[in-house]
Coordinates of N, CA and C in Angstrom, one line a residue:
M707 N 10.1 71.7 105.5 CA 10.9 72.7 105.0 C 11.4 73.6 106.1
S708 N 12.7 73.8 106.1 CA 13.3 74.6 107.2 C 13.9 75.9 106.6
F709 N 13.9 76.9 107.3 CA 14.4 78.1 106.9 C 15.6 78.5 107.8
T710 N 16.8 78.7 107.2 CA 17.9 79.1 108.0 C 18.2 80.6 107.6
P711 N 18.0 81.5 108.5 CA 18.3 82.9 108.2 C 19.8 83.2 107.9
T712 N 20.0 84.1 107.0 CA 21.4 84.5 106.7 C 21.8 85.3 107.9
P713 N 23.0 85.0 108.4 CA 23.4 85.9 109.5 C 23.7 87.3 109.1
V714 N 23.2 88.2 109.9 CA 23.4 89.7 109.6 C 24.8 90.1 110.1
P715 N 25.6 90.6 109.3 CA 26.9 91.1 109.8 C 26.8 92.2 110.8
G716 N 27.7 92.2 111.8 CA 27.7 93.2 112.8 C 28.1 94.5 112.3
P717 N 28.0 95.6 113.1 CA 28.4 96.9 112.6 C 29.9 97.0 112.5
D718 N 30.7 96.1 113.1 CA 32.2 96.2 112.9 C 32.7 95.3 111.8
A719 N 31.8 94.7 111.0 CA 32.2 93.8 110.0 C 33.1 94.5 108.9
P720 N 32.8 95.7 108.5 CA 33.7 96.3 107.5 C 35.1 96.5 108.1
L721 N 35.2 96.8 109.4 CA 36.6 97.0 110.0 C 37.3 95.7 110.1
K722 N 36.6 94.7 110.4 CA 37.2 93.3 110.5 C 37.7 92.9 109.1
A723 N 36.9 93.2 108.1 CA 37.2 92.8 106.7 C 38.4 93.7 106.3
A724 N 38.5 94.9 106.7 CA 39.6 95.8 106.3 C 40.9 95.2 106.9
L725 N 40.9 94.7 108.1 CA 42.1 94.1 108.8 C 42.4 92.8 108.0
R726 N 41.4 92.0 107.7 CA 41.7 90.7 107.1 C 42.3 91.0 105.7
Y727 N 41.7 91.8 104.9 CA 42.3 92.1 103.5 C 43.6 92.8 103.6
G728 N 43.8 93.7 104.6 CA 45.0 94.4 104.8 C 46.2 93.4 105.1
L729 N 45.9 92.4 106.0 CA 46.9 91.4 106.3 C 47.2 90.5 105.1
I730 N 46.2 90.2 104.3 CA 46.5 89.4 103.1 C 47.3 90.2 102.1
G731 N 47.0 91.5 101.9 CA 47.8 92.4 101.0 C 49.2 92.5 101.5
L732 N 49.4 92.7 102.8 CA 50.7 92.8 103.4 C 51.5 91.5 103.2
G733 N 50.8 90.3 103.3 CA 51.5 89.1 103.1 C 52.0 88.9 101.7
V734 N 51.2 89.3 100.7 CA 51.6 89.3 99.3 C 52.7 90.3 99.1
L735 N 52.6 91.5 99.6 CA 53.7 92.4 99.5 C 55.0 91.9 100.0
V736 N 55.0 91.3 101.2 CA 56.2 90.7 101.8 C 56.9 89.7 100.9
V737 N 56.1 88.8 100.3 CA 56.7 87.8 99.4 C 57.3 88.4 98.2
L738 N 56.5 89.4 97.6 CA 57.0 90.0 96.3 C 58.2 90.9 96.6
S739 N 58.1 91.7 97.7 CA 59.2 92.6 97.9 C 60.5 91.9 98.3
V740 N 60.4 90.8 99.1 CA 61.6 90.1 99.5 C 62.2 89.4 98.2
A741 N 61.4 88.9 97.4 CA 61.9 88.2 96.2 C 62.6 89.3 95.3
I742 N 61.9 90.4 95.0 CA 62.5 91.4 94.1 C 63.7 92.1 94.8
G743 N 63.6 92.4 96.1 CA 64.7 93.1 96.8 C 65.9 92.2 96.9
A744 N 65.7 90.9 97.2 CA 66.9 90.0 97.2 C 67.5 89.8 95.8
A745 N 66.7 89.8 94.8 CA 67.2 89.6 93.4 C 67.9 90.9 93.0
A746 N 67.5 92.0 93.4 CA 68.1 93.3 93.0 C 69.3 93.7 93.8
A747 N 69.3 93.4 95.1 CA 70.3 93.9 96.0 C 70.9 92.9 96.9
G748 N 70.5 91.6 96.7 CA 71.1 90.6 97.6 C 70.6 90.6 99.0
L749 N 71.4 90.3 100.0 CA 71.0 90.3 101.4 C 70.5 91.6 101.9
P750 N 71.2 92.7 101.5 CA 70.7 94.0 102.0 C 69.3 94.3 101.4
G751 N 69.0 93.9 100.2 CA 67.7 94.1 99.7 C 66.7 93.3 100.4
L752 N 67.0 92.1 100.8 CA 66.1 91.2 101.6 C 65.8 92.0 103.0
W753 N 66.8 92.5 103.6 CA 66.6 93.2 104.9 C 65.8 94.4 104.7
G754 N 66.1 95.2 103.6 CA 65.3 96.4 103.3 C 63.8 96.1 103.1
A755 N 63.5 95.0 102.4 CA 62.2 94.6 102.1 C 61.4 94.2 103.4
L756 N 62.1 93.4 104.2 CA 61.5 93.0 105.5 C 61.2 94.2 106.4
I757 N 62.2 95.0 106.6 CA 62.0 96.2 107.5 C 61.0 97.1 106.9
G758 N 61.0 97.4 105.6 CA 60.0 98.2 104.9 C 58.6 97.7 105.1
S759 N 58.4 96.4 104.9 CA 57.1 95.8 105.1 C 56.6 96.0 106.5
A760 N 57.5 95.8 107.5 CA 57.1 95.9 108.9 C 56.7 97.4 109.2
I761 N 57.5 98.3 108.7 CA 57.2 99.7 109.0 C 55.9 100.2 108.3
G762 N 55.8 100.0 107.0 CA 54.6 100.4 106.3 C 53.4 99.7 106.7
G763 N 53.5 98.3 106.7 CA 52.3 97.5 107.0 C 51.8 97.7 108.5
G764 N 52.8 97.8 109.4 CA 52.5 98.0 110.8 C 51.8 99.3 111.0
F765 N 52.3 100.3 110.3 CA 51.7 101.7 110.5 C 50.3 101.7 110.1
I766 N 49.9 101.1 108.9 CA 48.6 101.2 108.4 C 47.7 100.2 109.2
L767 N 48.1 99.0 109.4 CA 47.3 98.0 110.1 C 47.0 98.4 111.5
T768 N 47.9 99.2 112.2 CA 47.6 99.6 113.5 C 46.5 100.6 113.5
T769 N 46.4 101.4 112.5 CA 45.3 102.4 112.4 C 43.9 101.6 112.3
A770 N 43.9 100.6 111.5 CA 42.6 99.8 111.3 C 42.3 99.2 112.6
A771 N 43.3 98.6 113.3 CA 43.0 97.9 114.6 C 42.5 98.9 115.7
V772 N 43.1 100.1 115.7 CA 42.7 101.1 116.7 C 41.3 101.6 116.4
V773 N 40.9 101.8 115.1 CA 39.6 102.2 114.8 C 38.6 101.1 115.2
L774 N 38.9 99.8 115.0 CA 38.1 98.7 115.4 C 37.9 98.8 116.9
F775 N 38.9 99.0 117.6 CA 38.8 99.1 119.1 C 38.0 100.3 119.5
G776 N 38.3 101.4 118.9 CA 37.6 102.7 119.2 C 36.2 102.7 118.9
A777 N 35.7 101.8 118.0 CA 34.3 101.8 117.6 C 33.4 101.5 118.8
K778 N 33.9 100.8 119.8 CA 33.1 100.4 120.9 C 33.2 101.4 122.0
L779 N 33.9 102.5 121.9 CA 34.1 103.5 122.9 C 33.2 104.7 122.6
P780 N 32.9 105.5 123.7 CA 32.2 106.7 123.4 C 33.0 107.6 122.5
P781 N 32.3 108.5 121.7 CA 33.0 109.3 120.7 C 34.2 110.1 121.2
T782 N 34.1 110.7 122.3 CA 35.2 111.5 122.8 C 36.4 110.7 123.1
M783 N 36.1 109.5 123.8 CA 37.2 108.6 124.1 C 37.8 108.0 122.8
A784 N 37.0 107.7 121.9 CA 37.5 107.1 120.6 C 38.4 108.1 119.9
G785 N 38.0 109.4 120.0 CA 38.9 110.4 119.4 C 40.2 110.5 120.1
M786 N 40.2 110.5 121.4 CA 41.4 110.5 122.1 C 42.3 109.3 121.9
V787 N 41.7 108.2 121.7 CA 42.5 106.9 121.4 C 43.1 107.1 120.1
M788 N 42.3 107.6 119.1 CA 42.9 107.7 117.7 C 44.0 108.7 117.7
L789 N 43.9 109.8 118.4 CA 44.9 110.8 118.4 C 46.2 110.3 119.1
G790 N 46.0 109.6 120.2 CA 47.1 109.0 121.0 C 47.8 108.0 120.1
S791 N 47.1 107.2 119.4 CA 47.7 106.1 118.6 C 48.5 106.8 117.5
W792 N 47.9 107.8 116.9 CA 48.6 108.5 115.8 C 49.9 109.1 116.2
V793 N 49.9 109.8 117.4 CA 51.1 110.4 117.9 C 52.1 109.3 118.3
G794 N 51.6 108.2 118.9 CA 52.5 107.1 119.2 C 53.1 106.4 118.0
K795 N 52.4 106.3 116.9 CA 52.9 105.7 115.7 C 53.9 106.6 115.1
M796 N 53.7 107.9 115.1 CA 54.7 108.8 114.5 C 56.0 108.8 115.3
L797 N 55.9 108.7 116.6 CA 57.1 108.7 117.4 C 57.9 107.4 117.2
V798 N 57.1 106.3 117.2 CA 57.8 105.0 116.9 C 58.5 105.0 115.5
A799 N 57.8 105.5 114.5 CA 58.3 105.5 113.2 C 59.6 106.4 113.1
L800 N 59.5 107.6 113.7 CA 60.7 108.4 113.8 C 61.9 107.8 114.5
L801 N 61.6 107.1 115.6 CA 62.6 106.4 116.4 C 63.2 105.3 115.6
V802 N 62.4 104.5 114.9 CA 62.9 103.4 114.1 C 63.8 103.9 113.0
I803 N 63.3 105.0 112.3 CA 64.1 105.5 111.2 C 65.4 106.1 111.7
A804 N 65.4 106.8 112.9 CA 66.6 107.3 113.5 C 67.6 106.2 113.8
I805 N 67.1 105.1 114.4 CA 68.0 104.0 114.7 C 68.5 103.4 113.4
L806 N 67.7 103.1 112.5 CA 68.1 102.5 111.2 C 69.1 103.3 110.4
N807 N 69.0 104.6 110.6 CA 69.9 105.5 109.9 C 71.4 105.3 110.2
Q808 N 71.6 104.7 111.4 CA 73.0 104.5 111.8 C 73.6 103.2 111.2
F809 N 72.8 102.4 110.6 CA 73.3 101.1 110.1 C 73.3 101.1 108.6
D810 N 74.0 100.1 108.0 CA 74.0 100.0 106.6 C 73.9 98.5 106.1
F811 N 73.2 97.7 106.9 CA 73.0 96.3 106.6 C 71.8 96.1 105.6
Y812 N 71.1 97.1 105.3 CA 69.9 97.0 104.5 C 70.1 98.0 103.3
D813 N 69.3 97.7 102.3 CA 69.3 98.6 101.1 C 68.2 99.7 101.3
R814 N 68.7 101.0 101.3 CA 67.7 102.1 101.6 C 66.7 102.2 100.5
M815 N 67.0 102.0 99.3 CA 66.0 102.2 98.2 C 65.0 101.1 98.3
V816 N 65.4 99.9 98.5 CA 64.4 98.8 98.7 C 63.5 99.1 99.9
L817 N 64.1 99.5 101.0 CA 63.3 99.9 102.1 C 62.3 101.0 101.8
F818 N 62.7 102.0 101.1 CA 61.8 103.1 100.8 C 60.7 102.7 99.8
L819 N 61.0 101.9 98.8 CA 60.0 101.5 97.9 C 59.1 100.5 98.5
T820 N 59.5 99.7 99.4 CA 58.7 98.7 100.1 C 57.7 99.4 101.1
V821 N 58.2 100.5 101.8 CA 57.3 101.2 102.6 C 56.2 101.9 101.8
I822 N 56.6 102.5 100.7 CA 55.6 103.1 99.8 C 54.6 102.1 99.3
G823 N 55.1 100.9 98.8 CA 54.3 99.8 98.4 C 53.4 99.3 99.4
A824 N 53.8 99.2 100.7 CA 53.0 98.8 101.8 C 51.9 99.8 102.0
L825 N 52.2 101.0 102.0 CA 51.1 102.0 102.2 C 50.1 101.9 101.2
V826 N 50.5 101.8 99.9 CA 49.5 101.8 98.8 C 48.7 100.5 98.8
I827 N 49.4 99.3 98.9 CA 48.8 98.0 98.8 C 47.9 97.8 100.0
V828 N 48.4 98.0 101.2 CA 47.6 97.7 102.4 C 46.4 98.6 102.5
L829 N 46.6 99.9 102.2 CA 45.4 100.8 102.2 C 44.4 100.4 101.1
G830 N 44.9 100.0 99.9 CA 44.0 99.6 98.9 C 43.2 98.3 99.3
A831 N 43.9 97.4 99.9 CA 43.3 96.2 100.4 C 42.3 96.4 101.5
E832 N 42.6 97.3 102.4 CA 41.6 97.7 103.4 C 40.4 98.4 102.8
T833 N 40.6 99.3 101.9 CA 39.5 99.9 101.3 C 38.6 98.9 100.5
Y834 N 39.2 98.0 99.8 CA 38.5 96.9 99.2 C 37.6 96.1 100.2
G835 N 38.2 95.8 101.3 CA 37.5 95.1 102.3 C 36.3 95.8 102.9
V836 N 36.5 97.1 103.1 CA 35.4 97.9 103.6 C 34.3 98.0 102.6
V837 N 34.6 98.4 101.3 CA 33.6 98.6 100.3 C 32.9 97.3 99.9
R838 N 33.5 96.2 100.1 CA 32.9 94.9 99.7 C 31.9 94.4 100.7
Q839 N 31.9 94.9 101.9 CA 31.0 94.5 102.9 C 29.6 95.1 102.7
R840 N 28.6 94.3 103.0 CA 27.2 94.8 102.9 C 26.6 94.7 104.3
V841 N 26.5 95.9 104.9 CA 26.0 96.0 106.2 C 24.7 96.7 106.1
P842 N 23.6 96.1 106.6 CA 22.3 96.7 106.5 C 22.2 97.9 107.5
Y843 N 21.5 98.9 107.1 CA 21.2 100.0 108.1 C 19.8 100.4 107.9
V844 N 19.3 101.0 109.0 CA 17.9 101.3 109.0 C 17.8 102.8 109.4
T845 N 17.0 103.5 108.6 CA 16.8 104.9 108.9 C 15.4 105.1 109.5
V846 N 15.3 105.6 110.7 CA 14.0 105.7 111.3 C 13.5 107.1 111.0
P847 N 12.3 107.2 110.4 CA 11.8 108.5 110.0 C 11.4 109.3 111.3
D848 N 11.4 110.6 111.2 CA 11.0 111.4 112.3 C 9.5 111.2 112.6
A849 N 9.2 111.3 113.8 CA 7.8 111.1 114.2 C 6.9 112.2 113.5
A850 N 5.9 111.8 112.9 CA 5.0 112.8 112.3 C 4.1 113.5 113.3
P851 N 4.0 114.8 113.2 CA 3.1 115.5 114.2 C 1.7 114.9 114.1
E852 N 1.1 114.8 115.3 CA -0.2 114.3 115.3 C -1.2 115.4 114.8
T853 N -2.0 114.9 113.9 CA -3.0 115.9 113.4 C -4.4 115.4 113.8
P854 N -5.3 116.2 114.2 CA -6.6 115.8 114.6 C -7.4 115.2 113.4
P855 N -8.2 114.3 113.7 CA -9.0 113.7 112.6 C -9.9 114.8 111.9
R856 N -10.1 114.7 110.6 CA -10.9 115.7 109.9 C -12.4 115.4 110.1
E857 N -13.1 116.4 110.2 CA -14.5 116.3 110.3 C -15.1 116.8 109.1
D858 N -15.8 116.0 108.3 CA -16.4 116.4 107.1 C -17.9 116.7 107.2

């Protein structure tokens, strides 16, 4: 009789699951939003759905990837990386929106609804991935003060 132990997930398993489920959710969103956007607004709807998926999904998935990367760093460095990535994402998002504002090849309403859908669906999928993981943890009790043996 042989015993094969069940592998214990690492401490970063919830973050990896969040990325995996977030990518799956984003893939489903892309397919649905492209189909609905193209049916509702034609080629501009298709472009709006693709751009909205990239903006919303990229924004959220980047956060999960940075947290996964930062988990291996010392706390102060991880905080700086998170803050830097947030500022960078905000600048990129503002720049993309400013550039897109000059063009009219995409449907703005489809883009808006797809970005909102990406935020909700990808965050929900990531949350499901984290909550679904079972990671064991151990709490070590404080050392009990040594008491001298009782003499009766």
